Amino acid sequence: MATRKIAPALAAGCPVVIKPAPQTPLTTLLAVQLALAAGVPENLVQVVTTTEAPAFSSAVLADPRARKVSFTGSTAVGKVLLHLAADNVLKSSMELGGNAPLLIFDDADLERAVDGAFAAKMRNGGQSCIAANRIFVQDGIADAFTDALTDRLAAVKVGNGLAPGVGLGPVIDHNAVTRLSRLVEDATRRGAHLLTGGSAPSHPGTFFEPTLTTYRLTPTSPTPRSSGPSPQSSASPTRTRPSPAPTTPSTAWRATSSPRTSTAPSTWPTNWPPAWSASTRASPRTRPHLSAASSSPASDARAAAKDSRNTRRSATTTSNCAPPHDPWWGRHPCCRCTA
């Protein structure tokens, strides 16, 4: 995390002041030590370890020498930082939230879907901002998928990560254990079914069992609360198959498309469906010309010819795009897609 923020600043010729999370300062300190060993000038990167984040942020962002703030964390804290940055009109890069959805459709390969969901949920013990917290499964495969994923999670051994056979270590602190217990209680109270896990093991430490709940969404049902970075996840059967930009979103899409909670949407079909193979959003190069006051027959003809060329280019490159072309992120890295 620290290297992703430090490297662009150094490449632009800027010094860096970085405050790591109070629970995990050592990795940032080590990264800076490695940078010094690689030849980065001393004091170009400063690390401030503190539990007084509000005081640190207020002081640094009020300094006229500051040019940009970059933050990865909760939406609530991001709002505070954006407010502080506004006083000096600082450039800002925010990666906020962490309730990423995983969409699994009827045509998915069951074994691959379970493997993918397990990896997406459990890497780093589930404590990753891009972990798949909410899993939406189409009805035709929902029962088989949840049964298989439940078996995989129930077989994970919890304990010291250095011990043989252990597949899941501790969560970050005791506050995380308490929060997860409350979230499971809240989910079951709202109608979710607990399939596996749901509690802390009896042995000492900040451990929590791999947990899976199911929750069927209806138009009037409350949205399941976020588990955040943790080994807890929810699977929701749905009858609908979302399209990239629906006019009237389905319940499942409404629950997964919020920009404040979805940092990494994922899909898992076997054959990439046509609805997902090309973005329906208009490219600035192909948007219709709306300025009628400044138009002329000659300019209209030039604009029409340009739009025609862009349309042919888009049709050609998009049709040749190898799956999975993901309209969430736009341009496919392996082709010349104009979407």
JSON list of N, CA, C and O in Angstrom, two decimals, residues 222-248:
[
{"chain": "A", "resi": 222, "resn": "PRO", "atom": "N", "xyz": [-33.99, -5.22, 3.73]},
{"chain": "A", "resi": 222, "resn": "PRO", "atom": "CA", "xyz": [-32.86, -4.34, 4.05]},
{"chain": "A", "resi": 222, "resn": "PRO", "atom": "C", "xyz": [-31.57, -4.90, 3.46]},
{"chain": "A", "resi": 222, "resn": "PRO", "atom": "O", "xyz": [-31.40, -6.11, 3.36]},
{"chain": "A", "resi": 223, "resn": "THR", "atom": "N", "xyz": [-30.68, -4.02, 3.06]},
{"chain": "A", "resi": 223, "resn": "THR", "atom": "CA", "xyz": [-29.41, -4.46, 2.50]},
{"chain": "A", "resi": 223, "resn": "THR", "atom": "C", "xyz": [-28.51, -5.00, 3.61]},
{"chain": "A", "resi": 223, "resn": "THR", "atom": "O", "xyz": [-28.38, -4.37, 4.64]},
{"chain": "A", "resi": 224, "resn": "PRO", "atom": "N", "xyz": [-27.90, -6.16, 3.45]},
{"chain": "A", "resi": 224, "resn": "PRO", "atom": "CA", "xyz": [-27.00, -6.68, 4.47]},
{"chain": "A", "resi": 224, "resn": "PRO", "atom": "C", "xyz": [-25.86, -5.71, 4.73]},
{"chain": "A", "resi": 224, "resn": "PRO", "atom": "O", "xyz": [-25.33, -5.09, 3.82]},
{"chain": "A", "resi": 225, "resn": "ARG", "atom": "N", "xyz": [-25.48, -5.58, 5.98]},
{"chain": "A", "resi": 225, "resn": "ARG", "atom": "CA", "xyz": [-24.44, -4.66, 6.36]},
{"chain": "A", "resi": 225, "resn": "ARG", "atom": "C", "xyz": [-23.07, -5.18, 5.95]},
{"chain": "A", "resi": 225, "resn": "ARG", "atom": "O", "xyz": [-22.85, -6.38, 5.84]},
{"chain": "A", "resi": 226, "resn": "SER", "atom": "N", "xyz": [-22.13, -4.25, 5.75]},
{"chain": "A", "resi": 226, "resn": "SER", "atom": "CA", "xyz": [-20.79, -4.63, 5.31]},
{"chain": "A", "resi": 226, "resn": "SER", "atom": "C", "xyz": [-20.04, -5.35, 6.41]},
{"chain": "A", "resi": 226, "resn": "SER", "atom": "O", "xyz": [-20.11, -4.99, 7.58]},
{"chain": "A", "resi": 227, "resn": "SER", "atom": "N", "xyz": [-19.31, -6.40, 6.01]},
{"chain": "A", "resi": 227, "resn": "SER", "atom": "CA", "xyz": [-18.44, -7.08, 6.96]},
{"chain": "A", "resi": 227, "resn": "SER", "atom": "C", "xyz": [-17.07, -6.44, 7.00]},
{"chain": "A", "resi": 227, "resn": "SER", "atom": "O", "xyz": [-16.29, -6.71, 7.89]},
{"chain": "A", "resi": 228, "resn": "GLY", "atom": "N", "xyz": [-16.78, -5.58, 6.03]},
{"chain": "A", "resi": 228, "resn": "GLY", "atom": "CA", "xyz": [-15.46, -4.97, 5.96]},
{"chain": "A", "resi": 228, "resn": "GLY", "atom": "C", "xyz": [-14.39, -6.02, 5.69]},
{"chain": "A", "resi": 228, "resn": "GLY", "atom": "O", "xyz": [-14.70, -7.17, 5.36]},
{"chain": "A", "resi": 229, "resn": "PRO", "atom": "N", "xyz": [-13.13, -5.65, 5.82]},
{"chain": "A", "resi": 229, "resn": "PRO", "atom": "CA", "xyz": [-12.04, -6.63, 5.61]},
{"chain": "A", "resi": 229, "resn": "PRO", "atom": "C", "xyz": [-12.05, -7.68, 6.72]},
{"chain": "A", "resi": 229, "resn": "PRO", "atom": "O", "xyz": [-11.66, -7.40, 7.84]},
{"chain": "A", "resi": 230, "resn": "SER", "atom": "N", "xyz": [-12.50, -8.88, 6.41]},
{"chain": "A", "resi": 230, "resn": "SER", "atom": "CA", "xyz": [-12.65, -9.91, 7.44]},
{"chain": "A", "resi": 230, "resn": "SER", "atom": "C", "xyz": [-12.91, -11.25, 6.77]},
{"chain": "A", "resi": 230, "resn": "SER", "atom": "O", "xyz": [-13.18, -11.32, 5.57]},
{"chain": "A", "resi": 231, "resn": "PRO", "atom": "N", "xyz": [-12.89, -12.36, 7.54]},
{"chain": "A", "resi": 231, "resn": "PRO", "atom": "CA", "xyz": [-13.23, -13.67, 6.97]},
{"chain": "A", "resi": 231, "resn": "PRO", "atom": "C", "xyz": [-14.73, -13.94, 6.94]},
{"chain": "A", "resi": 231, "resn": "PRO", "atom": "O", "xyz": [-15.14, -15.08, 6.82]},
{"chain": "A", "resi": 232, "resn": "GLN", "atom": "N", "xyz": [-15.57, -12.91, 7.05]},
{"chain": "A", "resi": 232, "resn": "GLN", "atom": "CA", "xyz": [-17.02, -13.09, 7.03]},
{"chain": "A", "resi": 232, "resn": "GLN", "atom": "C", "xyz": [-17.57, -12.63, 5.68]},
{"chain": "A", "resi": 232, "resn": "GLN", "atom": "O", "xyz": [-17.15, -11.60, 5.15]},
{"chain": "A", "resi": 233, "resn": "SER", "atom": "N", "xyz": [-18.50, -13.40, 5.09]},
{"chain": "A", "resi": 233, "resn": "SER", "atom": "CA", "xyz": [-19.07, -13.05, 3.80]},
{"chain": "A", "resi": 233, "resn": "SER", "atom": "C", "xyz": [-20.53, -13.46, 3.75]},
{"chain": "A", "resi": 233, "resn": "SER", "atom": "O", "xyz": [-20.99, -14.29, 4.55]},
{"chain": "A", "resi": 234, "resn": "SER", "atom": "N", "xyz": [-21.28, -12.86, 2.82]},
{"chain": "A", "resi": 234, "resn": "SER", "atom": "CA", "xyz": [-22.69, -13.21, 2.64]},
{"chain": "A", "resi": 234, "resn": "SER", "atom": "C", "xyz": [-22.93, -13.60, 1.18]},
{"chain": "A", "resi": 234, "resn": "SER", "atom": "O", "xyz": [-22.32, -13.04, 0.27]},
{"chain": "A", "resi": 235, "resn": "ALA", "atom": "N", "xyz": [-23.80, -14.57, 0.96]},
{"chain": "A", "resi": 235, "resn": "ALA", "atom": "CA", "xyz": [-24.18, -15.01, -0.39]},
{"chain": "A", "resi": 235, "resn": "ALA", "atom": "C", "xyz": [-25.67, -14.79, -0.55]},
{"chain": "A", "resi": 235, "resn": "ALA", "atom": "O", "xyz": [-26.47, -15.25, 0.27]},
{"chain": "A", "resi": 236, "resn": "SER", "atom": "N", "xyz": [-26.07, -14.08, -1.60]},
{"chain": "A", "resi": 236, "resn": "SER", "atom": "CA", "xyz": [-27.47, -13.74, -1.83]},
{"chain": "A", "resi": 236, "resn": "SER", "atom": "C", "xyz": [-27.94, -14.29, -3.16]},
{"chain": "A", "resi": 236, "resn": "SER", "atom": "O", "xyz": [-27.48, -13.84, -4.21]},
{"chain": "A", "resi": 237, "resn": "PRO", "atom": "N", "xyz": [-28.87, -15.27, -3.15]},
{"chain": "A", "resi": 237, "resn": "PRO", "atom": "CA", "xyz": [-29.45, -15.72, -4.41]},
{"chain": "A", "resi": 237, "resn": "PRO", "atom": "C", "xyz": [-30.26, -14.60, -5.06]},
{"chain": "A", "resi": 237, "resn": "PRO", "atom": "O", "xyz": [-30.90, -13.81, -4.37]},
{"chain": "A", "resi": 238, "resn": "THR", "atom": "N", "xyz": [-30.22, -14.52, -6.40]},
{"chain": "A", "resi": 238, "resn": "THR", "atom": "CA", "xyz": [-30.98, -13.51, -7.11]},
{"chain": "A", "resi": 238, "resn": "THR", "atom": "C", "xyz": [-31.49, -14.10, -8.42]},
{"chain": "A", "resi": 238, "resn": "THR", "atom": "O", "xyz": [-30.82, -14.92, -9.04]},
{"chain": "A", "resi": 239, "resn": "ARG", "atom": "N", "xyz": [-32.67, -13.68, -8.84]},
{"chain": "A", "resi": 239, "resn": "ARG", "atom": "CA", "xyz": [-33.25, -14.19, -10.10]},
{"chain": "A", "resi": 239, "resn": "ARG", "atom": "C", "xyz": [-32.77, -13.38, -11.29]},
{"chain": "A", "resi": 239, "resn": "ARG", "atom": "O", "xyz": [-32.96, -13.79, -12.42]},
{"chain": "A", "resi": 240, "resn": "THR", "atom": "N", "xyz": [-32.19, -12.22, -11.06]},
{"chain": "A", "resi": 240, "resn": "THR", "atom": "CA", "xyz": [-31.89, -11.31, -12.16]},
{"chain": "A", "resi": 240, "resn": "THR", "atom": "C", "xyz": [-30.45, -11.42, -12.59]},
{"chain": "A", "resi": 240, "resn": "THR", "atom": "O", "xyz": [-29.59, -11.85, -11.84]},
{"chain": "A", "resi": 241, "resn": "ARG", "atom": "N", "xyz": [-30.18, -10.99, -13.82]},
{"chain": "A", "resi": 241, "resn": "ARG", "atom": "CA", "xyz": [-28.83, -10.92, -14.36]},
{"chain": "A", "resi": 241, "resn": "ARG", "atom": "C", "xyz": [-28.57, -9.48, -14.75]},
{"chain": "A", "resi": 241, "resn": "ARG", "atom": "O", "xyz": [-29.09, -8.99, -15.74]},
{"chain": "A", "resi": 242, "resn": "PRO", "atom": "N", "xyz": [-27.78, -8.73, -13.95]},
{"chain": "A", "resi": 242, "resn": "PRO", "atom": "CA", "xyz": [-27.66, -7.29, -14.18]},
{"chain": "A", "resi": 242, "resn": "PRO", "atom": "C", "xyz": [-27.03, -6.99, -15.53]},
{"chain": "A", "resi": 242, "resn": "PRO", "atom": "O", "xyz": [-26.22, -7.74, -16.05]},
{"chain": "A", "resi": 243, "resn": "SER", "atom": "N", "xyz": [-27.44, -5.84, -16.10]},
{"chain": "A", "resi": 243, "resn": "SER", "atom": "CA", "xyz": [-26.82, -5.33, -17.31]},
{"chain": "A", "resi": 243, "resn": "SER", "atom": "C", "xyz": [-25.91, -4.17, -16.92]},
{"chain": "A", "resi": 243, "resn": "SER", "atom": "O", "xyz": [-26.00, -3.64, -15.83]},
{"chain": "A", "resi": 244, "resn": "PRO", "atom": "N", "xyz": [-24.97, -3.77, -17.80]},
{"chain": "A", "resi": 244, "resn": "PRO", "atom": "CA", "xyz": [-23.99, -2.77, -17.40]},
{"chain": "A", "resi": 244, "resn": "PRO", "atom": "C", "xyz": [-24.58, -1.45, -16.95]},
{"chain": "A", "resi": 244, "resn": "PRO", "atom": "O", "xyz": [-24.06, -0.84, -16.04]},
{"chain": "A", "resi": 245, "resn": "ALA", "atom": "N", "xyz": [-25.66, -0.98, -17.58]},
{"chain": "A", "resi": 245, "resn": "ALA", "atom": "CA", "xyz": [-26.19, 0.33, -17.22]},
{"chain": "A", "resi": 245, "resn": "ALA", "atom": "C", "xyz": [-27.71, 0.29, -17.28]},
{"chain": "A", "resi": 245, "resn": "ALA", "atom": "O", "xyz": [-28.33, 0.88, -18.16]},
{"chain": "A", "resi": 246, "resn": "PRO", "atom": "N", "xyz": [-28.38, -0.42, -16.38]},
{"chain": "A", "resi": 246, "resn": "PRO", "atom": "CA", "xyz": [-29.83, -0.55, -16.45]},
{"chain": "A", "resi": 246, "resn": "PRO", "atom": "C", "xyz": [-30.51, 0.78, -16.13]},
{"chain": "A", "resi": 246, "resn": "PRO", "atom": "O", "xyz": [-30.04, 1.55, -15.30]},
{"chain": "A", "resi": 247, "resn": "THR", "atom": "N", "xyz": [-31.63, 1.03, -16.82]},
{"chain": "A", "resi": 247, "resn": "THR", "atom": "CA", "xyz": [-32.40, 2.23, -16.53]},
{"chain": "A", "resi": 247, "resn": "THR", "atom": "C", "xyz": [-33.06, 2.13, -15.18]},
{"chain": "A", "resi": 247, "resn": "THR", "atom": "O", "xyz": [-33.05, 3.05, -14.37]},
{"chain": "A", "resi": 248, "resn": "THR", "atom": "N", "xyz": [-33.67, 0.99, -14.88]},
{"chain": "A", "resi": 248, "resn": "THR", "atom": "CA", "xyz": [-34.27, 0.73, -13.58]},
{"chain": "A", "resi": 248, "resn": "THR", "atom": "C", "xyz": [-33.53, -0.45, -12.97]},
{"chain": "A", "resi": 248, "resn": "THR", "atom": "O", "xyz": [-33.76, -1.59, -13.34]}
]
